[in-house]
mmCIF file of C-alpha atoms and ligand atoms in Angstrom:
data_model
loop_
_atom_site.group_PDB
_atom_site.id
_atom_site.type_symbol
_atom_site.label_atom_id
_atom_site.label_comp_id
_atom_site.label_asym_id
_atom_site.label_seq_id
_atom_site.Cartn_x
_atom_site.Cartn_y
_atom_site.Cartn_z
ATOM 1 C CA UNK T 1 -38.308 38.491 -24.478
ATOM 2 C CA UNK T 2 -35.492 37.853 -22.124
ATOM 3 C CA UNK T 3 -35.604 39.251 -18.812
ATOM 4 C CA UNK T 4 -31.778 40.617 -17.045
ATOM 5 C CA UNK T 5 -29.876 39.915 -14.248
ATOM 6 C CA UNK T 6 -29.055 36.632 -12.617
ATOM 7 C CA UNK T 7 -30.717 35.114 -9.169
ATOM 8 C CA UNK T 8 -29.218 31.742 -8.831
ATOM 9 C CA UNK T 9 -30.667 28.899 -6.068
ATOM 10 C CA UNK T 10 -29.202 25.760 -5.286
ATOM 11 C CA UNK T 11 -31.344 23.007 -5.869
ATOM 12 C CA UNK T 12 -29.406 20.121 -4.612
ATOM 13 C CA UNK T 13 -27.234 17.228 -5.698
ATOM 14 C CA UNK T 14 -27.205 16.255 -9.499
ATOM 15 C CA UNK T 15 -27.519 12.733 -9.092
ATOM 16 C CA UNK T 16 -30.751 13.274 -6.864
ATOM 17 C CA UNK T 17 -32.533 14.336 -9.555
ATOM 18 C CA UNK T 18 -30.857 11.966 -12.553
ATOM 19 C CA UNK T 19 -33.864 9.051 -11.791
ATOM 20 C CA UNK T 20 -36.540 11.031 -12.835
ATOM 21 C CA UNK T 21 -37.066 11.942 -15.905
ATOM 22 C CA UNK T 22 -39.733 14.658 -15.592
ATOM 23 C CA UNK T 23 -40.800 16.441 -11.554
ATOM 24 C CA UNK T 24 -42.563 19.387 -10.608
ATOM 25 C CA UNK T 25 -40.795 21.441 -8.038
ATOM 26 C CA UNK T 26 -41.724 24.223 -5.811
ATOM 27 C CA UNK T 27 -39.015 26.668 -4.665
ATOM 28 C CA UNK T 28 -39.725 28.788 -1.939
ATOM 29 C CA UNK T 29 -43.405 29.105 -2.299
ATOM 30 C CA UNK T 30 -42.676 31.647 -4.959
ATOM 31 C CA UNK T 31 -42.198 29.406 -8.171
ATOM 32 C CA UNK T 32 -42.960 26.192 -9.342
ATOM 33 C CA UNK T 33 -40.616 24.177 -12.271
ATOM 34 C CA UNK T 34 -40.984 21.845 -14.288
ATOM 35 C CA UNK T 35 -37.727 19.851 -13.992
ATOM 36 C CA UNK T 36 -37.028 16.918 -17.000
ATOM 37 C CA UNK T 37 -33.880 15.113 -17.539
ATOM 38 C CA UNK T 38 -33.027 13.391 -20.872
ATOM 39 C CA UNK T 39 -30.172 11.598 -22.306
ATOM 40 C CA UNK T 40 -28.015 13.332 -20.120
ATOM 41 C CA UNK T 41 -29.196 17.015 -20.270
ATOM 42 C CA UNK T 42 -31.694 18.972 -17.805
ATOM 43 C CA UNK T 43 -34.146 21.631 -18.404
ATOM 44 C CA UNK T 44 -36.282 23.955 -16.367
ATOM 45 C CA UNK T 45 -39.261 25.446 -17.523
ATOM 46 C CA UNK T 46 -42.696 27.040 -16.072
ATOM 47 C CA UNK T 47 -44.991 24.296 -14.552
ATOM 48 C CA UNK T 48 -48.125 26.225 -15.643
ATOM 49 C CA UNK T 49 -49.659 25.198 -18.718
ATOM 50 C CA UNK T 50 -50.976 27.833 -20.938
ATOM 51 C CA UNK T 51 -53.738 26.185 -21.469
ATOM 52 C CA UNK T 52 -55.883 26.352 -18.223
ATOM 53 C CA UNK T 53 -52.763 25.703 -15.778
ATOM 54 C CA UNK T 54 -52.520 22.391 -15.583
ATOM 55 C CA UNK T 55 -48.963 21.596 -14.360
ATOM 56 C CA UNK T 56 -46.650 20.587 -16.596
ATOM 57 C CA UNK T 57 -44.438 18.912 -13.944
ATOM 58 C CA UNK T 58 -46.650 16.231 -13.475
ATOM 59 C CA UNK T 59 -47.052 15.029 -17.115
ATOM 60 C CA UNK T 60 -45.383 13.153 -18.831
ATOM 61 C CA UNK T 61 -42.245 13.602 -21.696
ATOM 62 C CA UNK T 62 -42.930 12.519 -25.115
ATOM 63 C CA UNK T 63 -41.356 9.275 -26.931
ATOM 64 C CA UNK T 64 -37.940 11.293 -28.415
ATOM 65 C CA UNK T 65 -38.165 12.959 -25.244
ATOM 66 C CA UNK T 66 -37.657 16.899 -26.070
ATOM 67 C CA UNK T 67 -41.435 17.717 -25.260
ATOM 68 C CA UNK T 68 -43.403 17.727 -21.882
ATOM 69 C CA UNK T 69 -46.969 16.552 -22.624
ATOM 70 C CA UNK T 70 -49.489 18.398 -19.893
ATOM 71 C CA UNK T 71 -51.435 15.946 -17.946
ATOM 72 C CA UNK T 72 -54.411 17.682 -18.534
ATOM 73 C CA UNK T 73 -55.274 17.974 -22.192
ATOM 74 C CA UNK T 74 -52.087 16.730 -23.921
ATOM 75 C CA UNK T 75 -50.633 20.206 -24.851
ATOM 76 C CA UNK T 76 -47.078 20.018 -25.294
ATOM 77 C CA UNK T 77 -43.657 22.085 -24.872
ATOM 78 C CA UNK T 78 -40.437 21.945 -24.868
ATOM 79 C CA UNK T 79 -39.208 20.481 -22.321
ATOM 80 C CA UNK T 80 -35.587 22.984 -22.447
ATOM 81 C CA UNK T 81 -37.005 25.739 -24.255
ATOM 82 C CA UNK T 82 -40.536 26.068 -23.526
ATOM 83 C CA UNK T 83 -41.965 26.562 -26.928
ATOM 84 C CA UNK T 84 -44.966 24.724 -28.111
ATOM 85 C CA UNK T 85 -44.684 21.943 -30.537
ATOM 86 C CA UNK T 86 -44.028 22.751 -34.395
ATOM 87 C CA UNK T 87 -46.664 25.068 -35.619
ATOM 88 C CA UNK T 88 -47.453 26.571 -32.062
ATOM 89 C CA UNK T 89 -43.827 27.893 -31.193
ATOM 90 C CA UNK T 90 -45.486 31.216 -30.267
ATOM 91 C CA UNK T 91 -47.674 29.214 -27.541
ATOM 92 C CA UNK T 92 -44.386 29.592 -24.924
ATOM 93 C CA UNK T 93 -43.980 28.660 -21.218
ATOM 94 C CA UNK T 94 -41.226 30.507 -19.689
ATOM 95 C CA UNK T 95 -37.642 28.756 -19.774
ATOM 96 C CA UNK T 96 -35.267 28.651 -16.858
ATOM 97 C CA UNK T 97 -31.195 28.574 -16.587
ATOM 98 C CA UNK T 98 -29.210 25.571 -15.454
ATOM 99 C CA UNK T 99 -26.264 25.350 -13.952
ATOM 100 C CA UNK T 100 -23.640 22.815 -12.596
ATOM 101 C CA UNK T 101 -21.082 23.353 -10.261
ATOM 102 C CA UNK T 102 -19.586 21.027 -7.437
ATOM 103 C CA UNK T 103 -21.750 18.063 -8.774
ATOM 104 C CA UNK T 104 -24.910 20.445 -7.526
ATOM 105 C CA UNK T 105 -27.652 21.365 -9.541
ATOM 106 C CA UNK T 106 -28.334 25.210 -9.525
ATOM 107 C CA UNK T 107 -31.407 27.694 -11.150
ATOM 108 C CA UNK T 108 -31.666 31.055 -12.451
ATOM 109 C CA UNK T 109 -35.092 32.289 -10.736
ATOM 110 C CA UNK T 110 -35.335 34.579 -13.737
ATOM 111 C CA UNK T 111 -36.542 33.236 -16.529
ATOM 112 C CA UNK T 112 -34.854 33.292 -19.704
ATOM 113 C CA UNK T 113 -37.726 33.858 -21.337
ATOM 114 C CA UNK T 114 -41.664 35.249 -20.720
ATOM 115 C CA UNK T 115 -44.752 33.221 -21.195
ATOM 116 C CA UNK T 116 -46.739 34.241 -24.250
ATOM 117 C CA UNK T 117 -50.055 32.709 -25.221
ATOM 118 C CA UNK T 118 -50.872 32.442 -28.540
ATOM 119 C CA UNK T 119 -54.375 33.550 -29.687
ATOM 120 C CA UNK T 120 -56.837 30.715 -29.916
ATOM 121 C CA UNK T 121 -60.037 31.428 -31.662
ATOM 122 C CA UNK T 122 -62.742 30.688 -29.262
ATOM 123 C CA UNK T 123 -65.181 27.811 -29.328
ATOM 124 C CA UNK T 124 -68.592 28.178 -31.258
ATOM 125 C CA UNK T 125 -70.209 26.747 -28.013
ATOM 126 C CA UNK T 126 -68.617 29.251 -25.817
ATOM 127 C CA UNK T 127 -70.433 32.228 -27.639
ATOM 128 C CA UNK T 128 -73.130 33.656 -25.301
ATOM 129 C CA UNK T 129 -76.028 31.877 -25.252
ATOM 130 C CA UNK T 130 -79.027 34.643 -25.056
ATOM 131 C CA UNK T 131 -81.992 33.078 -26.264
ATOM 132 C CA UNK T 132 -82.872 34.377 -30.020
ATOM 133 C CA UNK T 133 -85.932 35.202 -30.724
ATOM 134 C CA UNK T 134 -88.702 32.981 -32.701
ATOM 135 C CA UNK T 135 -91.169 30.200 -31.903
ATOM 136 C CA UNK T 136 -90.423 27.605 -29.044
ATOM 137 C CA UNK T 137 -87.664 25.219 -29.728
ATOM 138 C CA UNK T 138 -88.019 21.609 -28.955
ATOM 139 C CA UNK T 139 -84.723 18.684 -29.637
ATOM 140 C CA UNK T 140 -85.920 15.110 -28.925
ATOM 141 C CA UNK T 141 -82.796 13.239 -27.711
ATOM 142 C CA UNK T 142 -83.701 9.540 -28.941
ATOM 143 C CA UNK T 143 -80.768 7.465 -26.563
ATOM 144 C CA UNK T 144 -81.878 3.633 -27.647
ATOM 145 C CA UNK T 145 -79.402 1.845 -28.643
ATOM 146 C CA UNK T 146 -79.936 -0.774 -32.123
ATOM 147 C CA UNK T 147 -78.197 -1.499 -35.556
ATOM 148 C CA UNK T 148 -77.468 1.178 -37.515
ATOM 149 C CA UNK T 149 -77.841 -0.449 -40.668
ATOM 150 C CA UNK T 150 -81.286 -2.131 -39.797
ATOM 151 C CA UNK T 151 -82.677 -0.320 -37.033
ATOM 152 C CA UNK T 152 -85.738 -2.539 -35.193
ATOM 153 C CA UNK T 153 -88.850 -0.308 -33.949
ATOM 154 C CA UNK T 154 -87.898 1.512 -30.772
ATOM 155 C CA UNK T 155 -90.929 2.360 -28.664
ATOM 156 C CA UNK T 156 -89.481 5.498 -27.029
ATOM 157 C CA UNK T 157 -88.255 6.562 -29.598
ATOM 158 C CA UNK T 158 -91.794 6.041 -31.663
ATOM 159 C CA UNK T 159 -93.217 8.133 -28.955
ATOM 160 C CA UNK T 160 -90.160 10.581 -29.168
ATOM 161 C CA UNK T 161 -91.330 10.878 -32.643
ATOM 162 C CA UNK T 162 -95.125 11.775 -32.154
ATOM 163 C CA UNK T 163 -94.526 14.521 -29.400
ATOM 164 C CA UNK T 164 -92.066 16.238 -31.664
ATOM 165 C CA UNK T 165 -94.685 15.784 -34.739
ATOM 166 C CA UNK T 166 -97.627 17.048 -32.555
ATOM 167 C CA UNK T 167 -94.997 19.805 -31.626
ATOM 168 C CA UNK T 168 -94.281 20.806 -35.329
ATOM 169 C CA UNK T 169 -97.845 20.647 -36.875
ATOM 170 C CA UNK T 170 -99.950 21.392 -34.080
ATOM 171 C CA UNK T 171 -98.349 23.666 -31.836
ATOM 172 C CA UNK T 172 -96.160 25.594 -34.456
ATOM 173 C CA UNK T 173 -92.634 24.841 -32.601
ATOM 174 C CA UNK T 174 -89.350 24.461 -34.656
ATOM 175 C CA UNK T 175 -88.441 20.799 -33.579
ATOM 176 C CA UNK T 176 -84.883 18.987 -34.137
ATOM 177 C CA UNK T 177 -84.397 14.877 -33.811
ATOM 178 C CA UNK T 178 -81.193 14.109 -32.354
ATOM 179 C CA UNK T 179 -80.258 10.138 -32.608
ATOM 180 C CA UNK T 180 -77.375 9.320 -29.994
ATOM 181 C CA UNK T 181 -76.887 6.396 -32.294
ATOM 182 C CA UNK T 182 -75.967 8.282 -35.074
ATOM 183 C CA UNK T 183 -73.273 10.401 -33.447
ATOM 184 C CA UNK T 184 -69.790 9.254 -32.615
ATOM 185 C CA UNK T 185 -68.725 10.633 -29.734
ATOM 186 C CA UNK T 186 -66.209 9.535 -26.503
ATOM 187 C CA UNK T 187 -67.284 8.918 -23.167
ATOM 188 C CA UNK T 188 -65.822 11.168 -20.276
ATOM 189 C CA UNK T 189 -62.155 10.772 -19.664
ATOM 190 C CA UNK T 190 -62.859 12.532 -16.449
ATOM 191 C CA UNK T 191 -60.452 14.939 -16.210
ATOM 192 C CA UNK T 192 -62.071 16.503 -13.378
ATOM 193 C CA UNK T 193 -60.483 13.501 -11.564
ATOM 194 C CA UNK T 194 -57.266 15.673 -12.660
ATOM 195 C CA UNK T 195 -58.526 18.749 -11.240
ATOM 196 C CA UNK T 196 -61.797 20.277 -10.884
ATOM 197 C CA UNK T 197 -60.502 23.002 -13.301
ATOM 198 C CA UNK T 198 -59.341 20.325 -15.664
ATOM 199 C CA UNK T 199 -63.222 20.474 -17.033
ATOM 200 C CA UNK T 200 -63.907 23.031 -19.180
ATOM 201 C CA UNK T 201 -66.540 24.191 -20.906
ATOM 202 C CA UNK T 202 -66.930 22.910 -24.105
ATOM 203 C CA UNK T 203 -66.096 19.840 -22.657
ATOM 204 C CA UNK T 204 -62.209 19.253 -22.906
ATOM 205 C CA UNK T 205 -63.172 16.375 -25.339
ATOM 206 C CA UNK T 206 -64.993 18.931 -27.979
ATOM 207 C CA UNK T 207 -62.054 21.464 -27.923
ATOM 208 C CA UNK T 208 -59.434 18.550 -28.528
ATOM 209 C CA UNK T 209 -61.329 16.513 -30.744
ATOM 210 C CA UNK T 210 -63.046 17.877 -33.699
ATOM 211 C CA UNK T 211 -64.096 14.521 -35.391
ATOM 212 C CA UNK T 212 -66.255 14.041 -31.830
ATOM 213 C CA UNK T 213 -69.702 14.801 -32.297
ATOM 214 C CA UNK T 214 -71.444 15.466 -29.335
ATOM 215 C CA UNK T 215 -71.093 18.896 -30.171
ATOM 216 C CA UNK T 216 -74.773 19.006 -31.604
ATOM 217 C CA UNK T 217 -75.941 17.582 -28.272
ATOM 218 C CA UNK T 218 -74.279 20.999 -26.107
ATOM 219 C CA UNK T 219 -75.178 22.964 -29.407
ATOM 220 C CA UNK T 220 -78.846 22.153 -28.697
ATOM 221 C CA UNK T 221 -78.728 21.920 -25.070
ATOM 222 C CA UNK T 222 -77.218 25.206 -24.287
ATOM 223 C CA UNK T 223 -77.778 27.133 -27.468
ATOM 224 C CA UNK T 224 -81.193 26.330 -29.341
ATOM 225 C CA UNK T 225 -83.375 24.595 -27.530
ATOM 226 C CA UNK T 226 -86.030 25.952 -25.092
ATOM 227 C CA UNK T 227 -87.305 22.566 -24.530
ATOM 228 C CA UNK T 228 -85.796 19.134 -24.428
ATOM 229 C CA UNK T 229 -87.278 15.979 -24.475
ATOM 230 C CA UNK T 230 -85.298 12.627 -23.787
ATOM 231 C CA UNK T 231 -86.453 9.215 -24.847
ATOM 232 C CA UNK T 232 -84.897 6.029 -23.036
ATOM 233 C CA UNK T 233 -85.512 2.283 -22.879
ATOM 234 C CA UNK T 234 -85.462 0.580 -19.283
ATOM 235 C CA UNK T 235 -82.590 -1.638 -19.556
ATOM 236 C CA UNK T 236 -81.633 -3.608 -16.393
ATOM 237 C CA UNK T 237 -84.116 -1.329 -14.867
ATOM 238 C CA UNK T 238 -81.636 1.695 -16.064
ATOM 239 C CA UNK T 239 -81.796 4.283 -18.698
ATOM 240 C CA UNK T 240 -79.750 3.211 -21.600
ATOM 241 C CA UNK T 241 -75.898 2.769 -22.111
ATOM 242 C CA UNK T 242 -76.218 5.954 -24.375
ATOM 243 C CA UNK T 243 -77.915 7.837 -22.294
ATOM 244 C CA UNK T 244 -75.693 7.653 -19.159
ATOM 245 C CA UNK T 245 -72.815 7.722 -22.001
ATOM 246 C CA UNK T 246 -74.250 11.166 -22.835
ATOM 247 C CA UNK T 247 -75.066 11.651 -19.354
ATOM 248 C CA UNK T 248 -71.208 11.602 -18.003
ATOM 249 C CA UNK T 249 -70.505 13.738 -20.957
ATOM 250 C CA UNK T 250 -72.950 16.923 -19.524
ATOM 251 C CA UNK T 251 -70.470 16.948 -16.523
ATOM 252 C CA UNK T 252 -68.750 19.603 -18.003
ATOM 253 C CA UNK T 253 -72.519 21.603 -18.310
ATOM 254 C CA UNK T 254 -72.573 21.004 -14.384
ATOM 255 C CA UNK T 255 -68.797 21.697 -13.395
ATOM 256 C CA UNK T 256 -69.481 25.285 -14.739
ATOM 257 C CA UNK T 257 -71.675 25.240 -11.894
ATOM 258 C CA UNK T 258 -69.345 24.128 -9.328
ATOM 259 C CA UNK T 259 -66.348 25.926 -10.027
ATOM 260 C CA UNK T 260 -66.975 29.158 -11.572
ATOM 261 C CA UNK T 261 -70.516 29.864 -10.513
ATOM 262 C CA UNK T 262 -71.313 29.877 -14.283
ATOM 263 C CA UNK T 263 -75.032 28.253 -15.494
ATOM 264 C CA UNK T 264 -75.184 27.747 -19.082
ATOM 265 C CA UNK T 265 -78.651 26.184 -18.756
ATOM 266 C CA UNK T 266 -81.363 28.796 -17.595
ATOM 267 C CA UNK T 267 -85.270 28.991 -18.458
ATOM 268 C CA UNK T 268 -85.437 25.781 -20.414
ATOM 269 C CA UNK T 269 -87.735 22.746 -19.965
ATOM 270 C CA UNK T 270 -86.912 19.218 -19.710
ATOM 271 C CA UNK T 271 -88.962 15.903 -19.773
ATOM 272 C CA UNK T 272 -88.721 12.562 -20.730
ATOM 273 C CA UNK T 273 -90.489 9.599 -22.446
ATOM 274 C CA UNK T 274 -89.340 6.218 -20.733
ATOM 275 C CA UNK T 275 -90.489 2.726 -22.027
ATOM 276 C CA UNK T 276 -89.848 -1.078 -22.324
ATOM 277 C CA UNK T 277 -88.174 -3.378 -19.412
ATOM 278 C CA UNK T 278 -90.187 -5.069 -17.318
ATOM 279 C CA UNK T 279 -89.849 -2.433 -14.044
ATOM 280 C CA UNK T 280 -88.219 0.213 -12.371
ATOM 281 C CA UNK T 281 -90.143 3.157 -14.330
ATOM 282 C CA UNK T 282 -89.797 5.267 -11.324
ATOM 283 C CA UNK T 283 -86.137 4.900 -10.757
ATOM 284 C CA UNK T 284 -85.149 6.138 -14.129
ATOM 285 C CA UNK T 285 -86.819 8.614 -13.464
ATOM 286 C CA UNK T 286 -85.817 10.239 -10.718
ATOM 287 C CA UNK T 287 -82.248 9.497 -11.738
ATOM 288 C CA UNK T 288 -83.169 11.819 -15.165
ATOM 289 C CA UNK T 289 -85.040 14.221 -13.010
ATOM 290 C CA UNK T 290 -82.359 14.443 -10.370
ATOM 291 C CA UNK T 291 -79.778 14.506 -13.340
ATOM 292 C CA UNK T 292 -81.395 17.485 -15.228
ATOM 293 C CA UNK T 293 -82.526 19.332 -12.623
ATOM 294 C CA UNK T 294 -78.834 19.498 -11.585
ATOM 295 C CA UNK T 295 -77.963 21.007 -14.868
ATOM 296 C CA UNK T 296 -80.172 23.996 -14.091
ATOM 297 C CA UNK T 297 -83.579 22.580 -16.211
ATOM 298 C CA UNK T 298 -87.268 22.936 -15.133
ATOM 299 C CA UNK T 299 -89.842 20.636 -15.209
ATOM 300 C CA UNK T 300 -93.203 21.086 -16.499
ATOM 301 C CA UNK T 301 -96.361 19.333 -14.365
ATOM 302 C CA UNK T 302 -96.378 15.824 -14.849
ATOM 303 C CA UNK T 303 -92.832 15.711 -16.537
ATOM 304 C CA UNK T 304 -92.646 12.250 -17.765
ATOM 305 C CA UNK T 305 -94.735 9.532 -19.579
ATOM 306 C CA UNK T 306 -93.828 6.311 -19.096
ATOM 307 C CA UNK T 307 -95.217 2.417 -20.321
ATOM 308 C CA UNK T 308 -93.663 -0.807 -18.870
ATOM 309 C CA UNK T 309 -95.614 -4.336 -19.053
ATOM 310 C CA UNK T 310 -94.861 -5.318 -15.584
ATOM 311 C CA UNK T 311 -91.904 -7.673 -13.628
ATOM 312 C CA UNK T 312 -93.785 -10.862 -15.592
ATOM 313 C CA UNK T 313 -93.735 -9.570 -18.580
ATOM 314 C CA UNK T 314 -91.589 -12.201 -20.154
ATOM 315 C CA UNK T 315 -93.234 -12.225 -23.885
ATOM 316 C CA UNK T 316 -90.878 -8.526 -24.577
ATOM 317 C CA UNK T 317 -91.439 -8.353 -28.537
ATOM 318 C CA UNK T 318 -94.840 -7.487 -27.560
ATOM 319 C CA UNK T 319 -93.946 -4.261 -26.246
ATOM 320 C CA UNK T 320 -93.935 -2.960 -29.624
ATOM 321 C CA UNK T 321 -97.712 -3.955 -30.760
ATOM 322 C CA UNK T 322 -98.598 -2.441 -27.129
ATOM 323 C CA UNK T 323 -97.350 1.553 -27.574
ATOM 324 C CA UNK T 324 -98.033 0.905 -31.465
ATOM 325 C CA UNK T 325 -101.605 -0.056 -30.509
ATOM 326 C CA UNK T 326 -101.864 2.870 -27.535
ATOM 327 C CA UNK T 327 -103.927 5.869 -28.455
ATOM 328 C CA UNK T 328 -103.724 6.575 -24.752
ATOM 329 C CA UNK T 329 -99.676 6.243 -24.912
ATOM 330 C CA UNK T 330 -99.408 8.528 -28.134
ATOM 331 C CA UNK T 331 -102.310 11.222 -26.641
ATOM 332 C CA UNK T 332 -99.906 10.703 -23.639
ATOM 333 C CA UNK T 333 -97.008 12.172 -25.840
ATOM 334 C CA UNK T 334 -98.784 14.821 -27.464
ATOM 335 C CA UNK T 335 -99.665 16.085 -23.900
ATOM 336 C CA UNK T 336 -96.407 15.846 -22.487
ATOM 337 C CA UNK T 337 -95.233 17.984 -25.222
ATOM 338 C CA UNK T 338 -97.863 20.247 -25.079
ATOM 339 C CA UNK T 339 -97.115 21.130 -20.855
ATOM 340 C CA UNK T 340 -93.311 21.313 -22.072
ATOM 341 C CA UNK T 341 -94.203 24.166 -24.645
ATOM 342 C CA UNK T 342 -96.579 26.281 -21.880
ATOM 343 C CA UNK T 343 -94.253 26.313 -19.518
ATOM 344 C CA UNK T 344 -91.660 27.474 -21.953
ATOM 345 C CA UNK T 345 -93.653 30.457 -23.071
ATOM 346 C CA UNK T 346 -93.953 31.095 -19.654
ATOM 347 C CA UNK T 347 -90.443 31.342 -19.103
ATOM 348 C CA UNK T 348 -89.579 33.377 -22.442
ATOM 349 C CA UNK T 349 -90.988 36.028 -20.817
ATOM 350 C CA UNK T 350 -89.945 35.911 -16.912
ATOM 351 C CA UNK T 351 -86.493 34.734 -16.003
ATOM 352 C CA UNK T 352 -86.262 32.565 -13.203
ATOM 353 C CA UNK T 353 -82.608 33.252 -13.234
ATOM 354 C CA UNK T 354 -81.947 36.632 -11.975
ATOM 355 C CA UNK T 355 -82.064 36.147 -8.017
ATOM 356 C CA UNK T 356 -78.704 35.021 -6.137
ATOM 357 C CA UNK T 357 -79.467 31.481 -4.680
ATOM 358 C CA UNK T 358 -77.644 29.554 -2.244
ATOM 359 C CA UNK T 359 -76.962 26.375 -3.444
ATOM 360 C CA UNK T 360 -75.707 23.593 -1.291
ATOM 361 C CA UNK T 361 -72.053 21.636 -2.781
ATOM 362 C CA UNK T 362 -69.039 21.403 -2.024
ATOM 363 C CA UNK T 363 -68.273 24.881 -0.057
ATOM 364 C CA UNK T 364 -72.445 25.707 -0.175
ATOM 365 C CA UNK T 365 -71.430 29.281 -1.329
ATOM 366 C CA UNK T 366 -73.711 31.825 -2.657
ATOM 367 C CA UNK T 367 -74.404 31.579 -6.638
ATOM 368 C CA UNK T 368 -74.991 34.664 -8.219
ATOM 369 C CA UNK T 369 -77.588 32.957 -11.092
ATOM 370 C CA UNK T 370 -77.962 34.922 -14.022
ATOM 371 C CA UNK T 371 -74.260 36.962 -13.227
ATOM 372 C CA UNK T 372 -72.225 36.752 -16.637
ATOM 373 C CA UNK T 373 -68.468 35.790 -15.973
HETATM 374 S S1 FES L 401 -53.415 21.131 -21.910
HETATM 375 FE FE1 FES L 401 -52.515 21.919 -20.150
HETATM 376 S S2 FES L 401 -54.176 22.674 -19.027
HETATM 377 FE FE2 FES L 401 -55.111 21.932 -20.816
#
């Protein structure tokens, strides 16, 4: 584990580098450190986090001070030795000698020790996602937002309820109800602010967090569903809270996109059911069509249904008795899921996805769609 032979650079003046506790520095182009200084003692170890690379130099050190916490996703190491922290001491950054001599600071350029990464057991979301055989799959994503305990009526979620009904005993689908009100789950932390790379699919949330539960949202998304189907409110002339909450979360289904040319979401339908509010039904939609179609979703004809009383509508409790009274509204639903299931046994059997495209971002390079990675 420890490499031979000695290659010593001066770094500078001790008390240059007594202020700060933790630095990242780059030496010649060829290496970059992770320099920390604690209650009197230096250490030198690999700024690359084993992790995905974050860099270790810019985190932060923990409250006793002996472990470097990676700015990216909270990983930690010692910040002299490089080992993880107890219980993932074989998760090691490489460690670099110190030296002192004339009041300057000096480094071994070869490490003391090499990086080794311990096995982690991969996601279950990161398993490929082929499309298993069977009927047409359809999750209804029901984003309203209402007590728990005593939930009111909710009429896109009513109408949520009928399509996936008319889905199950009509047109012989396997159907799944997902209730964002039910999960717990963070927003994004946006650590693609940190880097681009900092995203990762699962979302850096899922792989930290096990108790978060948007996990059955990508489950469905990615994995099981050939058809989705999201219900909204109009509030403030916006989808809901939960629905932009679970919105911010899919970055990480789009990232893959935009930095390693990676589309988890191929040959799958979405639409949407939009109600309530007074106005703005054609603004929410186009954000959700704009949205999904950047995730890599197609859209069936006609690929929302939509009821909204008007700007002087003031009298809003009667929202309910107008879908609840609507054969049109609930027909409405039936047909939307109906479209949704066509043009997903149209694309069960010819994959959009295996031409290179050219997609316009941030370096409009070519993206090799259907290319596994
Ligand atoms: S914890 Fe360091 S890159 Fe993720």
């Amino acid at each position: 584990m420890a490499t031979t032979g000695e290659n010593w650079y001066e770094l500078g003046f001790v008390d240059d580098y007594k202020g700060v506790n933790l630095r990242e520095i780059k030496i010649d182009n060829k290496l970059t450190i992770a320099l920390s200084y604690h209650n009197g003692k230096f250490g030198a170890i690999s700024n690359t986090c084993n992790h995905v690379g974050g860099p270790l130099g810019k985190g932060s050190l923990d409250d006793d001070g002996d472990y470097i916490i990676c700015p990216w996703h909270n990983w930690k190491f010692h910040r002299v030795t490089g080992l993880g922290e107890p219980g993932f001491e074989d998760d090691r950054v490489p460690q670099y000698r110190l030296k002192i001599e004339n009041n300057k600071l000096y480094i071994d350029l070869n490490p003391v020790t090499t990086r080794h990464k311990k096995p982690h057991p991969p996601h279950l979301l990161s398993r490929d996602n082929t499309r298993k055989d069977g009927p047409i799959r359809i999750v209804g994503i029901s984003t309203t937002v209402m007590d728990k305990a005593y939930p009111r009526y909710s009429t896109s979620e009513k109408l949520l309820k009928i399509a996936l009904d008319h889905a199950k005993t009509e047109l012989k689908c396997e159907t799944m109800l997902i209730k964002l009100n039910e999960l717990h789950f963070r927003s994004c932390e946006g650590y693609y602010s940190k880097s681009a790379k900092a995203c990762t699919w699962p979302c850096s949330i899922t792989q930290m967090d096990s108790s978060d539960q948007l996990d059955k949202v990508y489950e469905a998304l990615v994995h099981w569903a050939d058809v989705i189907l999201v219900s909204t409110p109009i509030r403030w002339g916006a989808a809901s809270s939960l629905y932009y909450k679970m919105a911010e979360r899919l970055n990480c289904i789009q990232n893959q996109i935009t930095i390693r040319n990676k589309i988890l979401i191929k040959n799958k339908v979405a639409s949407f059911i939009i109600t309530g509010g007074q106005d703005n039904v054609q603004d929410v939609a186009g954000h959700m069509l704009g949205f999904f179609a950047e995730l890599g979703f197609l859209f069936p004809p006609f690929p929302y249904i939509a009821h909204s009383r008007g700007w002087s509508a003031e009298d809003m409790e009667n929202n309910m008795t107008d879908v609840e009274n609507s054969s049109d509204l609930k027909d409405a639903a039936k047909d939307l899921v109906r479209r949704c299931k066509e043009m997903a046994e149209i694309l069960v059997v010819t994959d959009l996805f295996k031409r290179k495209v050219v997609l316009s971002g941030r370096k409009a390079r070519k993206i090799e769609l259907g290319k596994k990675k």
